[in-house]
XYZ file of N, CA and C in Angstrom:
771
model
N -18.932 33.400 -31.629
C -19.966 33.174 -30.413
C -19.382 31.787 -29.769
N -19.155 31.753 -28.515
C -18.996 30.787 -27.810
C -19.664 30.174 -26.749
N -19.820 28.850 -26.512
C -20.544 28.478 -25.625
C -20.075 28.212 -24.093
N -20.439 28.806 -22.946
C -19.830 28.276 -21.783
C -20.158 26.808 -21.459
N -18.753 26.144 -20.853
C -19.005 25.108 -20.525
C -18.360 24.602 -19.231
N -18.193 25.672 -18.605
C -17.491 25.353 -17.036
C -18.641 25.251 -16.090
N -18.178 24.810 -14.710
C -19.187 24.438 -13.944
C -19.884 25.741 -13.446
N -19.297 26.816 -13.591
C -19.960 28.035 -12.937
C -20.516 28.962 -14.242
N -21.754 29.171 -14.295
C -22.418 30.023 -15.403
C -22.190 31.247 -14.951
N -21.705 32.109 -15.707
C -21.461 33.536 -15.502
C -22.505 34.325 -16.607
N -22.604 35.850 -16.019
C -23.357 36.809 -16.515
C -22.782 37.996 -16.523
N -22.889 38.815 -17.535
C -22.346 39.909 -17.565
C -20.924 40.070 -18.404
N -20.010 40.981 -18.143
C -18.947 41.515 -18.943
C -17.718 41.309 -18.211
N -16.604 40.343 -18.759
C -15.669 40.128 -17.863
C -14.349 40.051 -18.873
N -13.365 41.022 -18.722
C -12.085 40.755 -19.849
C -12.616 40.976 -21.116
N -13.490 42.007 -21.372
C -13.944 41.970 -22.757
C -14.906 40.994 -23.491
N -15.345 40.211 -22.427
C -16.212 39.143 -23.005
C -17.503 39.077 -22.209
N -18.418 38.883 -23.005
C -19.812 39.285 -22.259
C -20.519 37.862 -22.523
N -20.856 37.393 -20.993
C -21.267 36.193 -20.824
C -23.130 36.430 -20.772
N -23.807 35.454 -21.393
C -25.325 35.983 -21.476
C -25.755 34.475 -21.568
N -27.168 34.508 -20.969
C -28.177 33.362 -20.946
C -29.374 33.394 -22.533
N -29.246 32.335 -23.352
C -30.195 32.256 -24.171
C -31.214 30.774 -24.189
N -31.774 30.809 -25.139
C -32.589 29.360 -25.064
C -31.574 28.093 -25.427
N -30.816 28.434 -26.076
C -29.705 27.425 -26.232
C -28.769 27.359 -25.106
N -28.989 27.963 -24.060
C -27.967 27.691 -22.947
C -27.006 28.826 -22.737
N -26.024 28.853 -21.974
C -25.115 30.096 -21.526
C -24.156 30.440 -22.786
N -24.022 31.424 -23.209
C -23.136 31.956 -24.371
C -21.970 32.698 -23.929
N -21.222 33.140 -24.882
C -20.100 33.877 -24.436
C -19.977 34.581 -25.749
N -19.377 35.895 -25.857
C -19.101 36.540 -27.034
C -18.186 37.973 -26.608
N -17.496 38.435 -27.670
C -16.483 39.452 -27.529
C -17.403 40.710 -27.341
N -17.126 41.440 -26.296
C -18.189 42.613 -25.819
C -17.857 43.707 -26.967
N -19.119 44.384 -27.336
C -19.100 45.370 -28.476
C -18.835 46.575 -27.826
N -18.688 47.855 -28.506
C -18.513 49.398 -28.294
C -17.337 49.559 -27.512
N -17.529 50.526 -26.628
C -16.377 50.911 -26.337
C -15.116 49.890 -25.810
N -15.866 48.658 -25.328
C -14.816 47.904 -24.702
C -13.933 47.171 -25.970
N -13.988 47.689 -27.008
C -13.368 47.118 -28.446
C -11.756 47.759 -27.880
N -11.518 48.666 -27.146
C -10.563 49.563 -27.096
C -9.301 48.487 -26.236
N -10.084 47.494 -25.585
C -9.041 46.373 -24.960
C -8.132 46.100 -26.118
N -8.246 45.975 -27.148
C -7.111 45.438 -27.967
C -6.411 46.268 -28.453
N -6.515 47.724 -28.115
C -5.707 48.893 -28.695
C -4.411 49.109 -27.240
N -4.349 50.438 -27.132
C -3.450 51.090 -26.439
C -4.007 51.783 -25.083
N -4.972 51.918 -25.169
C -5.984 52.852 -24.096
C -5.491 52.336 -22.944
N -4.918 53.027 -21.728
C -4.294 52.510 -20.556
C -5.420 52.158 -19.925
N -6.863 52.976 -19.953
C -7.813 52.433 -19.144
C -8.247 50.975 -19.420
N -7.824 50.289 -20.311
C -7.830 48.838 -20.451
C -6.949 47.837 -20.470
N -5.906 48.507 -19.720
C -4.723 47.633 -19.621
C -4.901 46.443 -18.688
N -5.802 46.611 -18.070
C -5.950 45.578 -16.794
C -6.643 44.368 -17.497
N -7.537 44.888 -18.629
C -8.499 43.865 -19.151
C -7.499 42.893 -20.169
N -6.578 43.608 -20.837
C -5.518 43.120 -21.990
C -4.938 42.184 -21.077
N -4.385 42.542 -20.075
C -3.520 41.727 -18.903
C -4.206 40.368 -18.745
N -5.356 40.461 -18.423
C -6.267 39.463 -18.035
C -6.552 38.361 -19.197
N -6.796 39.328 -20.170
C -6.798 38.254 -21.535
C -5.818 37.731 -21.895
N -4.547 38.014 -21.740
C -3.366 37.472 -22.270
C -3.143 36.300 -21.367
N -3.311 36.461 -20.049
C -3.106 35.352 -19.246
C -3.910 34.235 -19.503
N -4.988 34.634 -19.710
C -6.237 33.366 -19.893
C -5.921 32.897 -21.237
N -5.595 33.535 -22.244
C -5.100 32.897 -23.424
C -4.102 31.948 -23.318
N -3.000 32.275 -22.748
C -1.874 31.530 -22.235
C -2.290 30.210 -21.645
N -2.851 30.370 -20.424
C -3.342 29.235 -19.724
C -4.123 28.233 -20.567
N -5.050 28.708 -21.470
C -5.652 27.968 -22.331
C -4.966 26.826 -23.062
N -3.967 27.509 -23.518
C -2.876 26.628 -24.304
C -2.364 25.624 -23.567
N -1.956 26.435 -22.238
C -1.178 25.072 -21.215
C -2.142 24.110 -21.000
N -3.506 24.337 -20.761
C -4.297 23.364 -20.682
C -4.540 22.551 -21.841
N -4.733 22.826 -22.828
C -4.650 22.184 -24.290
C -3.682 21.138 -24.273
N -2.611 21.563 -23.948
C -1.338 20.686 -24.068
C -1.429 19.553 -23.277
N -1.674 19.904 -21.943
C -1.783 18.838 -20.873
C -2.772 17.696 -21.504
N -4.006 18.057 -21.866
C -4.978 17.176 -22.302
C -4.371 16.341 -23.492
N -3.621 16.845 -24.384
C -3.279 16.305 -25.630
C -2.186 15.416 -25.290
N -1.323 15.717 -24.219
C -0.188 14.789 -23.628
C -0.864 13.455 -23.106
N -1.905 13.541 -22.677
C -2.388 12.342 -21.836
C -3.736 11.685 -22.599
N -3.746 12.256 -24.101
C -4.907 11.861 -24.731
C -5.086 10.203 -24.914
N -4.150 9.541 -24.800
C -4.044 8.262 -25.183
C -4.753 7.685 -23.872
N -4.721 7.885 -22.739
C -5.750 7.600 -21.934
C -6.891 8.086 -21.572
N -7.021 9.391 -22.055
C -8.367 10.223 -21.086
C -9.356 10.692 -22.293
N -8.926 9.855 -23.607
C -9.804 10.135 -25.129
C -11.306 9.452 -24.104
N -11.380 8.463 -23.774
C -12.444 7.829 -23.354
C -12.649 7.604 -21.813
N -12.069 8.939 -21.138
C -12.277 8.928 -19.671
C -13.037 10.367 -19.297
N -12.480 11.207 -19.970
C -12.612 12.833 -19.769
C -14.211 12.983 -19.691
N -14.779 13.880 -18.833
C -16.010 14.352 -18.984
C -16.150 15.426 -19.846
N -17.376 15.902 -20.211
C -17.605 16.843 -21.216
C -17.157 18.278 -20.772
N -16.513 18.484 -19.494
C -16.238 19.807 -19.128
C -14.719 20.071 -18.374
N -14.272 18.860 -19.014
C -12.688 18.597 -18.358
C -11.962 19.964 -18.902
N -12.339 20.598 -20.156
C -11.329 21.570 -20.538
C -11.472 22.943 -19.522
N -12.615 23.015 -19.262
C -12.949 24.190 -18.453
C -12.872 24.283 -17.104
N -12.642 23.019 -16.570
C -12.329 22.563 -15.129
C -10.725 22.664 -15.140
N -10.208 22.086 -16.157
C -8.666 22.330 -16.065
C -8.179 23.538 -16.095
N -8.788 24.095 -17.050
C -8.245 25.993 -17.189
C -8.649 26.512 -15.418
N -9.648 26.288 -14.995
C -10.067 26.765 -13.724
C -8.646 26.328 -12.837
N -8.408 25.018 -12.675
C -7.428 24.695 -11.797
C -5.931 25.598 -12.164
N -5.739 25.560 -13.433
C -4.494 26.153 -13.827
C -4.407 27.806 -13.571
N -5.569 28.389 -13.621
C -5.399 29.764 -13.246
C -5.496 29.783 -11.591
N -5.539 28.728 -10.694
C -5.020 28.963 -9.501
C -3.486 28.788 -9.313
N -2.929 27.967 -10.227
C -1.348 27.549 -10.422
C -0.664 28.992 -10.883
N -1.393 29.524 -11.837
C -0.759 30.828 -12.281
C -0.861 31.789 -11.282
N -2.073 31.827 -10.440
C -1.949 33.086 -9.406
C -1.203 32.815 -8.177
N -0.551 31.756 -8.280
C 0.467 31.558 -7.157
C 1.851 31.936 -7.799
N 2.051 32.677 -9.096
C 3.372 33.199 -9.520
C 3.217 34.658 -8.839
N 4.128 34.701 -7.755
C 4.527 35.827 -7.204
C 5.566 36.582 -7.591
N 6.241 36.305 -8.786
C 7.470 36.655 -9.316
C 7.151 37.444 -10.321
N 6.181 37.617 -10.956
C 5.858 38.456 -12.478
C 4.405 39.494 -11.941
N 4.414 40.559 -12.685
C 3.220 41.179 -12.491
C 1.983 40.765 -13.202
N 0.854 41.345 -12.865
C -0.384 40.778 -13.561
C -0.340 40.997 -15.002
N -0.421 39.980 -15.672
C -0.437 40.378 -17.374
C 0.753 39.420 -17.717
N 1.562 39.236 -16.633
C 2.887 38.333 -17.067
C 3.197 37.344 -16.199
N 2.080 36.925 -15.588
C 2.187 35.819 -14.466
C 2.224 34.520 -15.450
N 2.798 33.562 -15.162
C 2.842 32.166 -15.819
C 2.580 31.076 -15.069
N 1.824 30.022 -15.933
C 1.912 28.766 -15.213
C 3.139 28.021 -14.705
N 4.097 28.286 -15.549
C 5.249 27.550 -15.219
C 5.884 27.881 -13.774
N 5.632 29.449 -13.613
C 6.210 30.169 -12.545
C 5.204 29.819 -11.275
N 4.124 29.349 -11.683
C 3.191 29.011 -10.419
C 3.163 27.975 -9.422
N 2.421 27.553 -8.671
C 2.680 26.324 -7.781
C 2.211 25.303 -8.439
N 2.979 24.370 -9.511
C 2.445 23.201 -9.889
C 1.553 22.184 -9.320
N 2.284 21.816 -8.223
C 1.405 20.854 -7.365
C 0.058 21.099 -6.980
N -0.467 22.296 -7.333
C -2.006 22.426 -7.162
C -2.832 21.809 -8.181
N -2.071 21.173 -9.090
C -2.692 20.073 -10.166
C -2.786 18.930 -9.423
N -2.320 18.565 -8.577
C -2.377 17.488 -7.947
C -3.829 17.131 -7.415
N -4.334 15.893 -7.777
C -5.849 15.350 -7.444
C -6.779 15.866 -8.312
N -6.201 16.507 -9.407
C -7.361 16.986 -10.628
C -7.866 15.713 -11.144
N -9.101 15.513 -11.318
C -9.711 14.222 -12.080
C -10.318 14.544 -13.587
N -10.097 13.920 -14.206
C -10.178 13.968 -15.868
C -11.766 13.939 -15.747
N -12.091 12.946 -14.975
C -13.609 12.662 -15.161
C -14.460 12.984 -13.834
N -15.101 14.056 -13.566
C -15.370 14.686 -12.187
C -16.682 13.581 -11.681
N -17.490 13.024 -12.891
C -18.491 11.862 -12.263
C -18.053 10.646 -11.785
N -16.962 10.298 -12.117
C -16.279 9.165 -11.467
C -14.678 9.301 -11.026
N -14.791 9.876 -9.977
C -13.500 10.364 -9.334
C -12.771 9.270 -9.024
N -11.179 9.173 -9.196
C -10.225 7.908 -8.772
C -10.634 7.651 -7.405
N -10.419 8.677 -6.604
C -10.381 8.600 -4.845
C -12.056 7.836 -4.511
N -12.882 7.881 -5.371
C -14.024 6.994 -4.984
C -14.029 5.607 -5.808
N -13.236 5.398 -6.600
C -12.952 4.007 -7.725
C -12.058 3.122 -6.936
N -10.949 3.840 -6.790
C -9.897 3.139 -6.468
C -9.487 3.285 -4.780
N -10.092 2.217 -4.195
C -9.829 2.516 -2.722
C -8.762 2.030 -2.143
N -7.781 1.143 -2.972
C -6.493 0.385 -2.517
C -5.644 1.635 -2.253
N -4.592 1.531 -1.362
C -3.592 2.417 -1.247
C -2.416 2.285 -2.146
N -1.871 3.564 -2.772
C -1.033 3.404 -3.648
C 0.021 4.420 -3.350
N 1.288 4.557 -3.928
C 2.412 5.124 -3.744
C 2.900 5.736 -5.000
N 2.908 6.997 -5.366
C 3.213 7.735 -6.648
C 4.585 8.536 -6.383
N 5.923 7.728 -7.151
C 7.077 8.791 -6.897
C 7.552 9.104 -8.252
N 8.122 10.295 -8.299
C 8.694 10.729 -9.518
C 9.894 11.116 -9.182
N 11.033 10.067 -9.885
C 12.623 10.510 -9.699
C 12.900 11.406 -10.847
N 13.257 12.572 -10.656
C 13.319 13.354 -11.964
C 15.064 13.050 -12.437
N 15.993 12.594 -11.434
C 17.126 12.214 -11.994
C 17.287 11.024 -12.722
N 16.488 9.961 -12.531
C 16.297 8.870 -13.226
C 15.255 8.897 -14.240
N 14.549 9.788 -14.336
C 13.643 10.073 -15.165
C 12.478 8.837 -15.109
N 12.185 8.463 -13.966
C 11.042 7.556 -13.695
C 9.871 8.272 -12.995
N 8.511 7.845 -13.308
C 7.659 7.997 -12.639
C 6.612 6.864 -12.254
N 6.874 6.467 -11.062
C 6.405 5.168 -10.576
C 5.185 5.222 -9.864
N 4.385 4.103 -10.220
C 3.191 3.516 -8.973
C 3.363 2.622 -8.699
N 3.201 2.338 -7.347
C 3.223 1.189 -6.747
C 1.755 0.881 -5.911
N 1.328 -0.342 -6.121
C -0.131 -0.715 -5.404
C 0.249 -1.852 -4.654
N 0.057 -2.197 -3.480
C 0.240 -3.629 -2.805
C -0.904 -4.202 -3.276
N -0.685 -5.787 -3.005
C -1.861 -6.922 -3.339
C -2.843 -6.157 -2.630
N -4.316 -6.521 -3.423
C -5.753 -6.135 -2.694
C -6.553 -7.065 -3.106
N -7.647 -6.900 -2.239
C -9.005 -7.652 -2.831
C -9.694 -6.812 -3.681
N -10.100 -7.186 -5.028
C -10.797 -6.309 -5.946
C -12.193 -5.859 -5.257
N -12.963 -6.816 -5.037
C -14.262 -6.506 -4.239
C -14.333 -5.533 -3.020
N -13.258 -5.350 -2.424
C -13.164 -4.630 -1.232
C -12.524 -3.351 -1.568
N -11.808 -3.096 -2.755
C -10.935 -2.101 -3.008
C -11.150 -1.241 -4.347
N -12.026 -1.920 -5.276
C -12.319 -1.147 -6.474
C -14.122 -1.189 -6.551
N -14.554 0.046 -6.747
C -15.803 0.503 -6.682
C -16.472 -0.064 -8.034
N -16.964 -1.159 -8.315
C -17.525 -1.695 -9.399
C -18.612 -0.921 -10.335
N -18.479 -0.815 -11.563
C -19.332 -0.092 -12.131
C -20.468 -1.099 -12.568
N -21.901 -0.934 -12.733
C -22.455 -1.940 -12.971
C -22.526 -2.344 -14.484
N -22.351 -3.753 -14.507
C -22.150 -4.231 -15.747
C -20.754 -4.715 -16.112
N -19.884 -4.219 -15.444
C -18.614 -4.544 -15.551
C -18.141 -5.897 -14.723
N -17.295 -6.651 -15.182
C -16.784 -7.808 -14.559
C -14.929 -7.841 -14.402
N -14.414 -7.044 -15.096
C -12.987 -6.819 -15.073
C -12.559 -5.224 -15.201
N -11.327 -4.958 -14.901
C -10.787 -3.822 -15.012
C -9.222 -3.723 -15.213
N -8.745 -2.703 -15.459
C -7.369 -2.523 -15.705
C -6.999 -1.262 -14.828
N -5.862 -1.325 -14.141
C -5.235 -0.174 -13.678
C -4.279 0.446 -14.804
N -4.306 1.682 -15.059
C -3.850 2.398 -16.019
C -2.999 3.564 -15.281
N -1.840 4.089 -16.089
C -0.916 5.068 -15.539
C -0.086 5.752 -16.730
N 0.163 6.810 -16.549
C 0.940 7.545 -17.663
C 1.608 8.703 -16.933
N 3.129 8.578 -17.504
C 3.928 9.828 -17.038
C 4.291 10.631 -18.256
N 4.511 12.039 -18.111
C 4.937 12.921 -18.929
C 5.599 13.956 -18.699
N 6.493 14.210 -19.477
C 7.407 15.479 -19.553
C 6.963 16.252 -20.402
N 6.677 17.631 -20.107
C 5.916 18.558 -20.925
C 6.538 19.705 -20.964
N 7.051 20.181 -22.499
C 7.685 21.339 -22.717
C 6.490 22.462 -23.275
N 6.193 23.208 -22.260
C 5.170 24.426 -22.694
C 5.653 25.441 -23.481
N 7.044 25.545 -23.916
C 7.503 26.872 -24.495
C 7.482 26.102 -25.994
N 8.015 24.781 -26.388
C 7.921 24.448 -27.702
C 6.933 23.869 -28.121
N 5.972 23.389 -27.077
C 4.512 22.526 -27.369
C 4.928 21.243 -27.600
N 5.964 20.635 -27.139
C 6.115 18.949 -27.084
C 5.951 18.424 -26.050
N 5.860 17.102 -26.092
C 5.944 16.371 -24.837
C 6.361 14.870 -24.966
N 7.002 14.033 -23.883
C 7.357 12.751 -24.186
C 6.343 12.045 -22.923
N 5.986 11.150 -23.497
C 4.925 10.381 -22.638
C 5.172 8.872 -22.516
N 5.121 8.292 -21.299
C 5.183 6.863 -21.115
C 3.896 6.278 -20.537
N 3.321 5.368 -21.160
C 1.916 4.684 -20.582
C 2.088 3.199 -20.306
N 1.578 2.940 -19.162
C 1.704 1.515 -18.653
C 0.079 1.146 -18.172
N -0.306 -0.409 -18.620
C -1.591 -0.815 -18.179
C -1.329 -1.981 -17.486
N -1.994 -2.479 -16.498
C -2.067 -3.956 -16.024
C -2.565 -4.715 -16.785
N -2.586 -6.128 -16.495
C -3.468 -7.158 -17.346
C -4.795 -7.010 -16.567
N -5.678 -7.663 -17.267
C -7.124 -7.542 -16.838
C -7.249 -8.162 -15.502
N -7.878 -7.812 -14.710
C -8.081 -7.993 -13.165
C -9.718 -8.360 -12.911
N -9.961 -9.260 -12.739
C -11.373 -9.956 -12.479
C -11.798 -9.177 -10.999
N -13.094 -8.803 -10.957
C -13.672 -8.023 -9.865
C -14.217 -9.306 -9.173
N -13.684 -9.737 -8.350
C -13.908 -10.953 -7.204
C -12.967 -10.703 -6.197
N -13.089 -12.053 -5.349
C -12.498 -12.173 -4.016
C -11.042 -12.660 -4.141
N -10.429 -12.841 -5.258
C -8.806 -13.051 -5.293
C -8.023 -12.022 -5.291
N -7.100 -12.035 -4.338
C -6.189 -11.095 -4.097
C -5.386 -10.986 -5.531
N -5.020 -9.644 -5.653
C -4.104 -9.342 -6.681
C -2.775 -9.755 -6.411
N -1.626 -9.661 -7.486
C -0.311 -9.518 -7.046
C -0.078 -8.311 -7.087
N 1.022 -7.725 -6.322
C 1.256 -6.201 -6.004
C 1.682 -5.837 -7.538
N 1.221 -4.550 -7.654
C 1.364 -3.811 -9.169
C 2.495 -2.686 -9.028
N 3.284 -2.797 -10.247
C 4.200 -1.839 -9.954
C 4.615 -1.299 -11.550
N 4.232 0.138 -11.542
C 4.319 0.562 -12.808
C 5.447 1.509 -12.594
N 6.536 1.454 -13.963
C 7.390 2.602 -14.140
C 7.418 3.090 -15.392
N 6.990 4.249 -15.309
C 6.916 5.129 -16.654
C 8.080 5.717 -16.527
N 8.777 6.162 -17.992
C 10.248 6.265 -17.954
C 9.944 7.542 -19.296
N 10.987 8.889 -18.653
C 10.940 9.827 -19.708
C 12.375 9.860 -19.658
N 13.069 11.123 -20.428
C 14.520 11.525 -20.299
C 15.074 11.814 -18.806
N 16.008 11.155 -18.641
C 16.747 11.473 -17.325
C 17.103 12.737 -17.108
N 16.968 13.230 -16.002
C 17.519 14.606 -15.493
C 16.882 15.532 -16.504
N 15.500 15.751 -16.796
C 14.906 16.426 -17.592
C 14.578 17.774 -16.824
N 14.621 18.980 -17.247
C 14.450 20.270 -16.929
C 12.984 20.625 -17.086
N 12.149 19.817 -17.527
C 10.473 19.914 -17.687
C 9.950 19.539 -16.646
N 8.588 20.024 -16.538
C 7.620 19.692 -15.577
C 7.117 18.387 -15.702
N 7.146 17.341 -14.778
C 6.698 16.169 -14.861
C 5.444 15.921 -14.343
N 4.516 14.928 -14.861
C 3.295 14.876 -14.428
C 2.994 13.331 -14.540
N 2.196 12.764 -13.549
C 1.909 11.619 -13.273
C 0.396 11.268 -13.142
N -0.122 10.456 -14.032
C -1.945 10.199 -13.701
C -1.876 8.710 -13.511
N -2.953 8.369 -12.918
C -3.465 7.101 -12.324
C -4.922 6.988 -12.828
N -5.270 5.752 -13.196
C -6.885 5.604 -13.368
C -7.038 4.162 -13.387
N -8.459 3.896 -13.706
C -8.910 2.589 -13.781
C -10.023 2.469 -14.892
N -9.817 1.353 -15.697
C -10.591 1.393 -16.942
C -11.398 -0.119 -16.665
N -12.567 0.208 -16.955
C -13.591 -1.099 -16.902
C -13.820 -1.614 -17.978
N -14.016 -3.187 -17.521
C -14.340 -4.053 -19.197
C -15.781 -5.017 -18.707
N -16.294 -5.453 -19.662
C -17.247 -6.488 -19.453
C -17.064 -7.844 -20.037
N -17.342 -8.891 -19.788
C -17.020 -10.159 -20.189
C -18.211 -10.535 -21.024
N -18.280 -10.915 -22.333
C -19.295 -11.427 -22.885
C -18.728 -12.720 -23.817
N -19.159 -13.923 -23.424
C -18.928 -15.146 -24.008
C -17.638 -15.331 -24.252
N -16.757 -15.128 -23.160
C -15.463 -15.203 -23.104
C -14.405 -14.126 -23.452
N -14.987 -13.059 -24.129
C -14.176 -11.933 -24.571
C -14.503 -10.624 -23.829
N -13.468 -9.817 -23.423
C -13.452 -8.863 -22.578
C -13.761 -7.447 -23.409
N -14.652 -6.577 -23.176
C -14.719 -5.507 -24.073
C -14.577 -4.210 -23.311
N -14.003 -3.304 -23.377
C -14.096 -2.098 -22.689
C -15.769 -1.487 -22.356
N -16.067 -1.121 -21.345
C -17.257 -0.668 -20.926
C -17.687 0.421 -21.920
N -18.840 0.273 -22.679
C -19.205 1.527 -23.568
C -19.652 2.594 -22.703
N -19.505 3.783 -23.313
C -20.044 4.951 -22.691
C -21.668 4.982 -22.723
N -22.416 5.118 -21.741
C -23.800 5.266 -21.943
C -24.603 6.212 -22.664
N -25.879 5.912 -22.872
C -26.352 7.304 -23.286
C -26.332 8.583 -22.623
N -25.914 8.625 -21.487
C -25.969 9.843 -20.582
C -24.302 10.450 -20.960
N -23.435 9.823 -21.718
C -22.192 10.215 -22.130
C -21.266 10.419 -20.912
N -21.551 9.611 -19.794
C -20.709 9.701 -18.735
C -19.985 8.417 -18.625
N -18.418 8.630 -18.707
C -17.737 7.382 -18.739
C -17.702 6.796 -17.344
N -17.602 5.390 -17.535
C -17.265 4.551 -16.189
C -16.032 4.725 -15.413
N -15.190 5.104 -16.497
C -13.423 5.222 -15.927
C -13.141 6.373 -15.117
N -12.267 6.190 -14.689
C -11.444 7.305 -13.748
C -9.980 7.506 -14.191
N -9.867 8.808 -13.739
C -7.990 9.084 -14.340
C -7.829 10.515 -13.204
N -6.818 10.292 -12.852
C -6.544 11.712 -11.972
C -4.985 11.958 -11.979
N -4.590 13.087 -11.594
C -3.175 13.505 -11.606
C -2.712 13.319 -10.189
N -2.123 12.253 -10.055
C -1.561 11.741 -8.662
C -0.200 12.424 -8.179
N 0.868 12.923 -9.159
C 1.841 13.639 -8.723
C 2.414 14.516 -9.660
N 2.987 15.644 -9.262
C 3.363 16.570 -10.152
C 4.931 16.871 -9.551
N 6.070 16.987 -10.712
C 7.267 17.277 -10.059
C 8.038 18.592 -10.686
N 7.911 19.602 -9.893
C 8.329 20.925 -10.364
C 9.694 20.993 -10.680
N 10.158 21.709 -11.825
C 11.751 21.597 -11.903
C 12.475 22.861 -11.083
N 11.191 23.822 -10.584
C 12.049 24.867 -9.830
C 12.335 24.254 -8.315
N 11.882 23.244 -7.948
C 12.135 22.713 -6.858
C 13.477 21.989 -6.397
């Protein structure tokens, strides 16, 4: 038995999975009865088998992306990031017009549709970091760069209550979805006080193997800290379990392009 965690609550049967509401919330389970033929060879259920196969593959893709960026997202992601990411990946897969239904893949879809995806929907990057930035991926050089001109923190960072400092964080990854491996490079700025003092220009250069044939992904975020007796501590996740931090996919480079 599985629990529905997506933003949209479903009722009924889709692709051999029955969605229903209980006192414990919205749950999902494999449909019983004749629908069990979905796992066999009955041609009446071929469409459902195709849908299931694509969904399983997309779920594996989403998990690998989340694991690749876990070094940053472990204390940033909201509790529905998995379902939201799968939803975005389904749109990417649906843009694969070279394969029939059941054989469509994420890698042959429109990878750029991942750009703008927030790991923490409660604290979006665009609402947190107001300073302009440039994100550039150079496949030939193997660099995934972010540049942020000097800015005034009180004007360009939406401070979270209780925070006194923050860091700008970024990570670039080359992900091999076939072999389920990845190469990741992560950078963080020094602590920056939330005040009226202009920052220096911030330039990050994440590096992966040059001339990679893999999809390349670049994320950017903000991590908040609070100073206590001269020591800066990461902001703790409050009782409502909503992280103060932000992280978003800001650029994707498709090897097919």
